[in-house]
Amino acid sequence: MLTTDVAVVGAGPAGLLAAVDAAKAGAKTMLINEYIEPGGQLTKQIHKFFGSEEHKAGIRGIDIAAKLFKEIDELKVDKRMATVVWSIFHSNILGIAHDGKSEMLRAHKIILATGASENAFAFPGWTLPGVMGAGAAQTLINLQRVLPGQRVLMVGAGNVGLIVAYQLLQAGAEVVAVLDALPYIGGYSVHSAKIARDGVPIWTSHTVKKAHGRESVEGATVVKVDKQWELIPGTERELEVDTICIAVGLTPLTELAWLAKCKFTWVPALGGYVPLYDDKMETTVKGLYVAGDCAGIEEASTAMEEGRIAAISAVESLGLITQQRAYALRAAAYERVKEFRIGPFGEMRDQGKRFIWREREKYEGRV
Amino acid sequence: MRIEDHPILGPAKGEATIEIEVDGRKIPAVPGEMISSALIAAGIKVFRRTHGKGEARGYFCGIGQCTDCMMTVDNMPSIRTCITPVKDGMKIKTQSGHGKWEV
């Protein structure tokens, strides 16, 4: 059986930072990732990040990733790419598989940083090839350098929808329209302004009624919706598109936390079911931590800080750093996170996080 | 279609120097890219047909989660083509239903 001090599952922004901080403290660290390369969504994010200097603002996701890969290598983190974690046993043993071969891994501490998956949106024709997640289209254009199609309809005017619409333009596709069922644009105006400047219409109070096509998308019918999100007959419009991108939110990927029998709670502002955890990111299963989108949907900047908080707490628990040092490092991380948990959306997420902490305290009181 | 030049990312790093076979048809592929990317670049969108009605399915999530893009690769059914890299001479088949194990 393989053994390690800290096993980090997922090599996106949260997992990378968790591995860096764990290894820096002297923990034998293994970083496991399903995709053949590390980076998660970072390697698809060609836009510059927000925030202040300490949040890596003004730097593109791809460049942040490149710097982190270097650190991971310098710290001699045991990288296991193209490796699936297929189960978790007795809270500290992982079943991992690579190239058709399975192994067991005993880890003193496990940090789950498994990220999120895009929400689907069902309408007649949504299963046709050519309908895909906005993130899936982003993966294709920015990582794989292949266009999903020539004429794209983007469904969802939140940040993901707006950013990917702009990146589709950069990649050479035509974005026919961006829709949102809400009566307003949900994403930041810095993103909506970019695509508006390029002449892409953003239709609020609109949705897709149907995707047409025999073997793949050949067109879409879009329609206006009222305040109750009911379709308004007579407002239909036919669009000639070969690709429909769905950007209607994300759901935390929490399978491993469920398998480990973590207690969960439902927090709509954070994307649905999330495991309970405390301010150390430790779940209700001792030694099992979560960080990033799998602990509630936020953004890469907060995911990186949560990865650090989880790692600091794990190495503290292993006795590699003092309590005082861990406390100071966590406090500093929470100070940096603050900026992202203000404003209308941030505030909701902040409340969501505090709700999770309270629920975990309540649970601790019960057992 | 491949994105040869990009305002941020610059020129494409890899070139289509290898070939894979899809239902008997040879298509070019870039070493290291995912099977799904080579297919989409070649204009192939239908990867799989459903067990019941034989409906077309293709690339959907791009991160190995949804399993819509599964195909039979070198006689192994249900390979997630969006997270499986190409290999020179790989034989890929459009899969029907659960496919057949031919190893």
Coordinates of C-alpha atoms in Angstrom, one line a residue, chain B residues 15-64:
Chain B
E15 CA 0.7 20.3 -35.3
A16 CA -1.4 17.5 -36.5
T17 CA 1.4 15.0 -37.2
I18 CA -0.3 11.8 -36.3
E19 CA -3.5 10.0 -37.5
I20 CA -6.3 8.2 -35.8
E21 CA -9.0 6.1 -37.4
V22 CA -12.7 6.9 -36.8
D23 CA -15.2 4.3 -38.1
G24 CA -12.6 3.4 -40.7
R25 CA -11.9 7.0 -41.8
K26 CA -8.4 8.4 -41.1
I27 CA -8.3 11.9 -39.5
P28 CA -5.3 14.0 -38.4
A29 CA -4.6 14.6 -34.8
V30 CA -2.2 16.7 -32.7
P31 CA -0.1 14.6 -30.2
G32 CA -1.3 15.1 -26.7
E33 CA -4.8 16.4 -27.6
M34 CA -7.9 14.7 -26.5
I35 CA -9.8 12.3 -28.8
S36 CA -12.8 14.5 -28.7
S37 CA -10.8 17.5 -29.9
A38 CA -9.4 15.7 -32.9
L39 CA -13.0 14.6 -33.8
I40 CA -14.5 18.0 -33.5
A41 CA -11.6 19.6 -35.5
A42 CA -12.4 17.1 -38.2
G43 CA -16.1 18.1 -38.2
I44 CA -17.3 15.0 -36.4
K45 CA -19.9 15.8 -33.8
V46 CA -21.8 12.5 -33.2
F47 CA -19.8 10.3 -30.9
R48 CA -22.4 7.8 -29.6
R49 CA -26.0 6.6 -30.1
T50 CA -28.3 5.9 -27.2
H51 CA -29.3 2.4 -26.3
G52 CA -33.1 3.0 -26.7
K53 CA -33.8 5.4 -29.5
G54 CA -30.5 5.6 -31.2
E55 CA -30.3 9.3 -30.7
A56 CA -27.0 11.2 -31.3
R57 CA -24.8 12.3 -28.5
G58 CA -21.6 14.2 -28.4
Y59 CA -19.2 16.3 -26.5
F60 CA -21.0 18.0 -23.5
C61 CA -19.0 18.6 -20.3
G62 CA -15.4 18.3 -21.4
I63 CA -14.2 17.2 -18.0
G64 CA -15.0 13.5 -17.9

